[in-house]
Amino acid sequence: MFTRSLDAGAMAEPSPIQTNPAELLISGSYAVDLSAPLTEFGGGQSCFAVVDRMPSVRSGVKRDLMAVQVGPMAPPRPLAFTALAGAKFDYDMQPVAHGRAASAGGGYAWFVVCPQPPGPAVWPDAAQSIVPWSETDLLVHLIRPAALLLDQLDNVGVTHRAIRPNNVFRSRAGHPVSFGGGWSAPPAFLQPAAFEPPYSAMCHRAGRGGGSIADDVYALGVLMLALASGRMPMEGLDDETVIRRKLDRGSFSALTEGLRVSAAIADLARVMLAEDPDHRPLPSLLADPMAARARRVAARPAPRASRKLDVGSQSVWEARGLAAALASEPEAAVRLLRSQAVAAWLRRILNDHTAATAIEDAVRSRDAETSIDAVRADGLLLMTAVATLDPLAPLCWRGVALFPDGVGPMLAAEAANAAMMGRLEAMIAVEAIATWVDLHPNASNAAVMRLDARQMRMTLRIAGWSGGMARLRYSLNSHQPCLSPMLAGQCVVRLNDLLMAMENMVTASAENIVDREIAGFISARYQGRMDDDFTILARTEDPAIDPPGEHGMAQLRVVTRLGELQVTRAWPRLAAHILRAAKPGLRQWQSRATRQSREAALVAAAEAGQLPGMLMVLQDAQGLALDSEAAAASQAEISGIDRALRLLAEQGDARAIVSRNTGQEIAAAFGVIAMAASVMFAVRG
Amino acid sequence: MASKPVAPRNPGAANISTWLQGVACGVLFIVATPTAVLGVLLLMPTLLSFVADREQGRAVTRAVVLFGFAGSCAPFVSLWHTAHGMEDVWLLITDIRTLAIAWSAQALGWLLAQILPFFIGLIGEAKIRMEIARLQKRRDALAEEWSSAD
């Protein structure tokens, strides 16, 4: 549809023909018009009109463009961009470009540019109810276009995960809908709990993962119910209640409670809202709604216990409810599991011997576990118990629920939450994902997930600022802006933008221009290695131990290497800041004259903003070797002088004796001369 | 200059030497009494210096005796050109110039033996001080160049 493909690589460079030099264009042609917000088109995200500065280049686009602003801690889905860009698609809101531009807050933000929807959302945000859609309208103008889109997405391996009433649009009644993008935030990030299957709804909203196309079918089913009835299903209920009701009664029963829909729509919704994603119709089947409707869900109702089990504040009657309760009440759950109360309830009350035996085995393994600390062992036990009781459940780790591919967005969304970061770190450290995958042998990409779990743990184990959670955050989220406080509002996503942002934001009061977040960002994005420098920077500088100016030198090396990636070569503010920190590094030269000459050269390079020049002045191994040799020679000379002075002082008496003897010998010589002269005169008369 | 009393290295040899010198002096007095008397009178300061000089090698006495011989040479030659009698000795020593020259020469020898070491010491010390100053200056320059303080 569009001649221009996605090109994130060219976005940050200003276009040579742009009208406003200060304007940062996305992909060199799209300007975000912050004065024209499009509040009804963003699907819950900020959205602005876009002005195309190069309209002649773009052809075939019939609608105006808009830019959806990406949240600073909710990275977009670059894999989806790539998949969509490379596919021939009949999708009228396919993203055109994405990149960095000025935001309304005064700084910068990441934007996804796509065509504006053909009309308003099918369910405006403020609406309590709408006029119900007819059955024909639903089947022809909602289900069929949705089936077509989801089938195309499924073919390129992408899920939409943003099918909700405020993200589906149409120009007017009687026209097919258009689906807004789900690419400018993590999968299902903005989905209400009612529009997600219970196993996804119970996840942290950033950790829901890509899921499967069946999850989009589920959301489409809920949307269909809402439009068919004119009322929002499960409206006014909090997420926890929504999830519990869906687990207790089944999704279809819970969602249709109090709604009036036709039998045909109800039948179709029943299969689309099947608890097991494998039981939901494929998008290709949905293209023929009558055939999909005829499909019967063969799932049996879950066995219900005759007596409840209390888990913390919750009472449960069946296995999936028990799994959800264990996941949400981790402390009480571990106590119950380790006391074998859960296994006893499963065996005696629910009569599920298989699950009871599995839980007993897990508890025994936990009791025998000595290689990891008790808290992590309890976490593994809880995760195993939940996965055993509900194979559809996400990975539940000490009160956090997420799918393995949601770890990256979780690390971004909860970066400021130290407690959550601690739990995620423990989960990664014990490779809980690999254990979870082992409990799901039919998982489609088990080997990849195991490898990912191992790589995440290895990254976490890297010492210093090169590893840890910060690096993992950026490794797993290629479009996550750097979260360093120093770069607040700069939206640095690409490594090439980092140095310019640092140049703009560096302040005189900043102690270090490279902090843990920046180090993690660079480690994740930079192809070379800066581990040694980040190890130095991770240490608190101790003047008694560390060489002078070591931190400053490390910072200088880091920014110089980053500068090699840039066209611009002068960084005066950075250079001025680093000059202060790196100047003590001159003390590594022992010669005062060398220090003074190099200081002059360093200051000159700093004033010119030449980082490589500064590094050349400070980091000169050959010069240092010569200086050391000269210092050693000088020290030897000083020692020789000291010896000579000491000798001269000690030889005072000896010199006095020599002087006296010499004087006396001279006197004697005079005497001999006088005597000879006297004899000669006497003999001659 | 303070002279150091020196103990004879070989007391036996010193006694023999002294004995031989005494014998020689005795023989001289017996064989050539006028010459011996004139020598004793003219070289009286040398004898005093010999007694007073306790330094090893008696360097001062050596200078004194050399200058003494230089100052006494003419009277001895005059004595030997006469009849070599005691009257001639008397005539010579009553000439005040004879004693004055001989004793002045010995005094000059003593004086040179005293002041020449002093002056030579002064010159040597001056050279050493200059050398020390040069070394110290070089050392200060090196220390300043290679000190860690800016």
PDB file of N, CA, C and O in Angstrom, chain A residues 271-316:
ATOM      1  N   VAL A 271     -17.682 -20.134  21.053  1.00  0.00           N
ATOM      2  CA  VAL A 271     -16.471 -20.786  20.540  1.00  0.00           C
ATOM      3  C   VAL A 271     -15.285 -19.822  20.547  1.00  0.00           C
ATOM      4  O   VAL A 271     -14.138 -20.228  20.780  1.00  0.00           O
ATOM      5  N   MET A 272     -15.568 -18.543  20.313  1.00  0.00           N
ATOM      6  CA  MET A 272     -14.454 -17.588  20.311  1.00  0.00           C
ATOM      7  C   MET A 272     -13.911 -17.369  21.725  1.00  0.00           C
ATOM      8  O   MET A 272     -12.740 -16.986  21.899  1.00  0.00           O
ATOM      9  N   LEU A 273     -14.747 -17.614  22.729  1.00  0.00           N
ATOM     10  CA  LEU A 273     -14.332 -17.365  24.118  1.00  0.00           C
ATOM     11  C   LEU A 273     -13.997 -18.674  24.837  1.00  0.00           C
ATOM     12  O   LEU A 273     -14.010 -18.726  26.072  1.00  0.00           O
ATOM     13  N   ALA A 274     -13.700 -19.711  24.092  1.00  0.00           N
ATOM     14  CA  ALA A 274     -13.334 -20.988  24.719  1.00  0.00           C
ATOM     15  C   ALA A 274     -12.130 -20.788  25.626  1.00  0.00           C
ATOM     16  O   ALA A 274     -11.233 -19.988  25.329  1.00  0.00           O
ATOM     17  N   GLU A 275     -12.152 -21.500  26.756  1.00  0.00           N
ATOM     18  CA  GLU A 275     -11.057 -21.319  27.733  1.00  0.00           C
ATOM     19  C   GLU A 275      -9.720 -21.773  27.157  1.00  0.00           C
ATOM     20  O   GLU A 275      -8.694 -21.142  27.393  1.00  0.00           O
ATOM     21  N   ASP A 276      -9.758 -22.872  26.434  1.00  0.00           N
ATOM     22  CA  ASP A 276      -8.517 -23.385  25.845  1.00  0.00           C
ATOM     23  C   ASP A 276      -8.305 -22.723  24.478  1.00  0.00           C
ATOM     24  O   ASP A 276      -9.174 -22.835  23.600  1.00  0.00           O
ATOM     25  N   PRO A 277      -7.196 -22.042  24.280  1.00  0.00           N
ATOM     26  CA  PRO A 277      -7.002 -21.363  22.993  1.00  0.00           C
ATOM     27  C   PRO A 277      -7.054 -22.319  21.806  1.00  0.00           C
ATOM     28  O   PRO A 277      -7.409 -21.900  20.687  1.00  0.00           O
ATOM     29  N   ASP A 278      -6.713 -23.584  22.053  1.00  0.00           N
ATOM     30  CA  ASP A 278      -6.756 -24.545  20.942  1.00  0.00           C
ATOM     31  C   ASP A 278      -8.191 -24.813  20.482  1.00  0.00           C
ATOM     32  O   ASP A 278      -8.410 -25.345  19.389  1.00  0.00           O
ATOM     33  N   HIS A 279      -9.161 -24.500  21.352  1.00  0.00           N
ATOM     34  CA  HIS A 279     -10.564 -24.745  21.006  1.00  0.00           C
ATOM     35  C   HIS A 279     -11.204 -23.571  20.289  1.00  0.00           C
ATOM     36  O   HIS A 279     -12.344 -23.676  19.841  1.00  0.00           O
ATOM     37  N   ARG A 280     -10.503 -22.450  20.206  1.00  0.00           N
ATOM     38  CA  ARG A 280     -11.092 -21.283  19.529  1.00  0.00           C
ATOM     39  C   ARG A 280     -10.887 -21.426  18.021  1.00  0.00           C
ATOM     40  O   ARG A 280      -9.907 -22.034  17.571  1.00  0.00           O
ATOM     41  N   PRO A 281     -11.777 -20.853  17.251  1.00  0.00           N
ATOM     42  CA  PRO A 281     -11.650 -20.988  15.787  1.00  0.00           C
ATOM     43  C   PRO A 281     -10.468 -20.194  15.261  1.00  0.00           C
ATOM     44  O   PRO A 281     -10.143 -19.135  15.789  1.00  0.00           O
ATOM     45  N   LEU A 282      -9.881 -20.723  14.206  1.00  0.00           N
ATOM     46  CA  LEU A 282      -8.803 -19.991  13.547  1.00  0.00           C
ATOM     47  C   LEU A 282      -9.395 -18.799  12.793  1.00  0.00           C
ATOM     48  O   LEU A 282     -10.566 -18.816  12.409  1.00  0.00           O
ATOM     49  N   PRO A 283      -8.618 -17.777  12.554  1.00  0.00           N
ATOM     50  CA  PRO A 283      -9.145 -16.622  11.813  1.00  0.00           C
ATOM     51  C   PRO A 283      -9.718 -17.002  10.455  1.00  0.00           C
ATOM     52  O   PRO A 283     -10.736 -16.447  10.020  1.00  0.00           O
ATOM     53  N   SER A 284      -9.060 -17.948   9.802  1.00  0.00           N
ATOM     54  CA  SER A 284      -9.574 -18.347   8.484  1.00  0.00           C
ATOM     55  C   SER A 284     -10.973 -18.939   8.602  1.00  0.00           C
ATOM     56  O   SER A 284     -11.815 -18.767   7.708  1.00  0.00           O
ATOM     57  N   LEU A 285     -11.246 -19.604   9.704  1.00  0.00           N
ATOM     58  CA  LEU A 285     -12.581 -20.161   9.915  1.00  0.00           C
ATOM     59  C   LEU A 285     -13.591 -19.059  10.235  1.00  0.00           C
ATOM     60  O   LEU A 285     -14.753 -19.118   9.851  1.00  0.00           O
ATOM     61  N   LEU A 286     -13.091 -18.015  10.919  1.00  0.00           N
ATOM     62  CA  LEU A 286     -13.992 -16.907  11.274  1.00  0.00           C
ATOM     63  C   LEU A 286     -14.478 -16.147  10.041  1.00  0.00           C
ATOM     64  O   LEU A 286     -15.485 -15.457  10.097  1.00  0.00           O
ATOM     65  N   ALA A 287     -13.703 -16.248   8.961  1.00  0.00           N
ATOM     66  CA  ALA A 287     -14.131 -15.562   7.743  1.00  0.00           C
ATOM     67  C   ALA A 287     -15.483 -16.072   7.280  1.00  0.00           C
ATOM     68  O   ALA A 287     -16.208 -15.379   6.551  1.00  0.00           O
ATOM     69  N   ASP A 288     -15.815 -17.288   7.687  1.00  0.00           N
ATOM     70  CA  ASP A 288     -17.152 -17.814   7.431  1.00  0.00           C
ATOM     71  C   ASP A 288     -17.832 -17.998   8.783  1.00  0.00           C
ATOM     72  O   ASP A 288     -17.771 -19.059   9.400  1.00  0.00           O
ATOM     73  N   PRO A 289     -18.465 -16.950   9.311  1.00  0.00           N
ATOM     74  CA  PRO A 289     -18.969 -16.990  10.691  1.00  0.00           C
ATOM     75  C   PRO A 289     -19.966 -18.116  10.919  1.00  0.00           C
ATOM     76  O   PRO A 289     -20.023 -18.678  12.012  1.00  0.00           O
ATOM     77  N   MET A 290     -20.728 -18.461   9.903  1.00  0.00           N
ATOM     78  CA  MET A 290     -21.717 -19.523  10.101  1.00  0.00           C
ATOM     79  C   MET A 290     -21.034 -20.856  10.382  1.00  0.00           C
ATOM     80  O   MET A 290     -21.461 -21.639  11.224  1.00  0.00           O
ATOM     81  N   ALA A 291     -19.915 -21.089   9.647  1.00  0.00           N
ATOM     82  CA  ALA A 291     -19.168 -22.328   9.887  1.00  0.00           C
ATOM     83  C   ALA A 291     -18.524 -22.302  11.261  1.00  0.00           C
ATOM     84  O   ALA A 291     -18.527 -23.312  11.983  1.00  0.00           O
ATOM     85  N   ALA A 292     -18.011 -21.154  11.633  1.00  0.00           N
ATOM     86  CA  ALA A 292     -17.387 -21.049  12.953  1.00  0.00           C
ATOM     87  C   ALA A 292     -18.388 -21.252  14.053  1.00  0.00           C
ATOM     88  O   ALA A 292     -18.124 -21.875  15.081  1.00  0.00           O
ATOM     89  N   ARG A 293     -19.578 -20.732  13.822  1.00  0.00           N
ATOM     90  CA  ARG A 293     -20.632 -20.830  14.831  1.00  0.00           C
ATOM     91  C   ARG A 293     -20.994 -22.288  15.082  1.00  0.00           C
ATOM     92  O   ARG A 293     -21.317 -22.689  16.200  1.00  0.00           O
ATOM     93  N   ALA A 294     -20.932 -23.076  14.000  1.00  0.00           N
ATOM     94  CA  ALA A 294     -21.331 -24.466  14.113  1.00  0.00           C
ATOM     95  C   ALA A 294     -20.325 -25.309  14.888  1.00  0.00           C
ATOM     96  O   ALA A 294     -20.616 -26.415  15.312  1.00  0.00           O
ATOM     97  N   ARG A 295     -19.151 -24.772  15.062  1.00  0.00           N
ATOM     98  CA  ARG A 295     -18.112 -25.516  15.782  1.00  0.00           C
ATOM     99  C   ARG A 295     -18.509 -25.615  17.244  1.00  0.00           C
ATOM    100  O   ARG A 295     -18.969 -24.669  17.859  1.00  0.00           O
ATOM    101  N   ARG A 296     -18.346 -26.779  17.804  1.00  0.00           N
ATOM    102  CA  ARG A 296     -18.755 -26.990  19.193  1.00  0.00           C
ATOM    103  C   ARG A 296     -17.521 -27.090  20.090  1.00  0.00           C
ATOM    104  O   ARG A 296     -16.534 -27.734  19.734  1.00  0.00           O
ATOM    105  N   VAL A 297     -17.593 -26.487  21.221  1.00  0.00           N
ATOM    106  CA  VAL A 297     -16.502 -26.588  22.181  1.00  0.00           C
ATOM    107  C   VAL A 297     -16.695 -27.854  22.982  1.00  0.00           C
ATOM    108  O   VAL A 297     -17.737 -28.060  23.603  1.00  0.00           O
ATOM    109  N   ALA A 298     -15.697 -28.735  22.933  1.00  0.00           N
ATOM    110  CA  ALA A 298     -15.846 -30.049  23.560  1.00  0.00           C
ATOM    111  C   ALA A 298     -15.305 -30.101  24.978  1.00  0.00           C
ATOM    112  O   ALA A 298     -15.235 -31.156  25.570  1.00  0.00           O
ATOM    113  N   ALA A 299     -14.928 -28.964  25.504  1.00  0.00           N
ATOM    114  CA  ALA A 299     -14.311 -28.983  26.833  1.00  0.00           C
ATOM    115  C   ALA A 299     -15.324 -29.346  27.898  1.00  0.00           C
ATOM    116  O   ALA A 299     -16.463 -28.888  27.877  1.00  0.00           O
ATOM    117  N   ARG A 300     -14.873 -30.199  28.805  1.00  0.00           N
ATOM    118  CA  ARG A 300     -15.746 -30.557  29.924  1.00  0.00           C
ATOM    119  C   ARG A 300     -15.571 -29.519  31.022  1.00  0.00           C
ATOM    120  O   ARG A 300     -14.506 -28.943  31.176  1.00  0.00           O
ATOM    121  N   PRO A 301     -16.633 -29.297  31.796  1.00  0.00           N
ATOM    122  CA  PRO A 301     -16.487 -28.374  32.923  1.00  0.00           C
ATOM    123  C   PRO A 301     -15.489 -28.935  33.938  1.00  0.00           C
ATOM    124  O   PRO A 301     -15.408 -30.145  34.137  1.00  0.00           O
ATOM    125  N   ALA A 302     -14.750 -28.039  34.551  1.00  0.00           N
ATOM    126  CA  ALA A 302     -13.732 -28.481  35.507  1.00  0.00           C
ATOM    127  C   ALA A 302     -14.403 -29.093  36.727  1.00  0.00           C
ATOM    128  O   ALA A 302     -15.458 -28.613  37.162  1.00  0.00           O
ATOM    129  N   PRO A 303     -13.838 -30.187  37.295  1.00  0.00           N
ATOM    130  CA  PRO A 303     -14.432 -30.792  38.493  1.00  0.00           C
ATOM    131  C   PRO A 303     -14.419 -29.807  39.651  1.00  0.00           C
ATOM    132  O   PRO A 303     -13.459 -29.059  39.840  1.00  0.00           O
ATOM    133  N   ARG A 304     -15.506 -29.810  40.396  1.00  0.00           N
ATOM    134  CA  ARG A 304     -15.654 -28.856  41.497  1.00  0.00           C
ATOM    135  C   ARG A 304     -15.619 -29.628  42.817  1.00  0.00           C
ATOM    136  O   ARG A 304     -16.221 -30.702  42.943  1.00  0.00           O
ATOM    137  N   ALA A 305     -14.933 -29.091  43.774  1.00  0.00           N
ATOM    138  CA  ALA A 305     -14.773 -29.786  45.057  1.00  0.00           C
ATOM    139  C   ALA A 305     -16.031 -29.656  45.892  1.00  0.00           C
ATOM    140  O   ALA A 305     -16.813 -28.718  45.729  1.00  0.00           O
ATOM    141  N   SER A 306     -16.199 -30.617  46.795  1.00  0.00           N
ATOM    142  CA  SER A 306     -17.349 -30.554  47.700  1.00  0.00           C
ATOM    143  C   SER A 306     -17.059 -29.633  48.870  1.00  0.00           C
ATOM    144  O   SER A 306     -17.956 -29.209  49.589  1.00  0.00           O
ATOM    145  N   ARG A 307     -15.768 -29.360  49.092  1.00  0.00           N
ATOM    146  CA  ARG A 307     -15.412 -28.473  50.212  1.00  0.00           C
ATOM    147  C   ARG A 307     -14.350 -27.505  49.724  1.00  0.00           C
ATOM    148  O   ARG A 307     -13.433 -27.892  49.003  1.00  0.00           O
ATOM    149  N   LYS A 308     -14.484 -26.265  50.113  1.00  0.00           N
ATOM    150  CA  LYS A 308     -13.565 -25.233  49.616  1.00  0.00           C
ATOM    151  C   LYS A 308     -12.206 -25.342  50.320  1.00  0.00           C
ATOM    152  O   LYS A 308     -12.077 -25.965  51.374  1.00  0.00           O
ATOM    153  N   LEU A 309     -11.235 -24.708  49.699  1.00  0.00           N
ATOM    154  CA  LEU A 309      -9.912 -24.558  50.327  1.00  0.00           C
ATOM    155  C   LEU A 309      -9.633 -23.062  50.419  1.00  0.00           C
ATOM    156  O   LEU A 309      -9.769 -22.342  49.434  1.00  0.00           O
ATOM    157  N   ASP A 310      -9.278 -22.611  51.628  1.00  0.00           N
ATOM    158  CA  ASP A 310      -8.972 -21.193  51.802  1.00  0.00           C
ATOM    159  C   ASP A 310      -7.489 -20.950  51.555  1.00  0.00           C
ATOM    160  O   ASP A 310      -6.631 -21.545  52.213  1.00  0.00           O
ATOM    161  N   VAL A 311      -7.232 -20.058  50.605  1.00  0.00           N
ATOM    162  CA  VAL A 311      -5.854 -19.634  50.322  1.00  0.00           C
ATOM    163  C   VAL A 311      -5.773 -18.144  50.631  1.00  0.00           C
ATOM    164  O   VAL A 311      -6.276 -17.325  49.862  1.00  0.00           O
ATOM    165  N   GLY A 312      -5.205 -17.819  51.775  1.00  0.00           N
ATOM    166  CA  GLY A 312      -5.196 -16.419  52.187  1.00  0.00           C
ATOM    167  C   GLY A 312      -6.625 -15.943  52.363  1.00  0.00           C
ATOM    168  O   GLY A 312      -7.412 -16.535  53.112  1.00  0.00           O
ATOM    169  N   SER A 313      -6.985 -14.910  51.638  1.00  0.00           N
ATOM    170  CA  SER A 313      -8.329 -14.344  51.757  1.00  0.00           C
ATOM    171  C   SER A 313      -9.297 -14.950  50.746  1.00  0.00           C
ATOM    172  O   SER A 313     -10.454 -14.553  50.692  1.00  0.00           O
ATOM    173  N   GLN A 314      -8.808 -15.877  49.932  1.00  0.00           N
ATOM    174  CA  GLN A 314      -9.646 -16.415  48.866  1.00  0.00           C
ATOM    175  C   GLN A 314     -10.071 -17.848  49.175  1.00  0.00           C
ATOM    176  O   GLN A 314      -9.318 -18.617  49.763  1.00  0.00           O
ATOM    177  N   SER A 315     -11.283 -18.173  48.731  1.00  0.00           N
ATOM    178  CA  SER A 315     -11.782 -19.548  48.857  1.00  0.00           C
ATOM    179  C   SER A 315     -11.876 -20.134  47.453  1.00  0.00           C
ATOM    180  O   SER A 315     -12.405 -19.494  46.546  1.00  0.00           O
ATOM    181  N   VAL A 316     -11.349 -21.326  47.284  1.00  0.00           N
ATOM    182  CA  VAL A 316     -11.344 -21.927  45.950  1.00  0.00           C
ATOM    183  C   VAL A 316     -12.069 -23.266  45.975  1.00  0.00           C
ATOM    184  O   VAL A 316     -12.114 -23.961  46.992  1.00  0.00           O
TER     185      VAL A 316
END
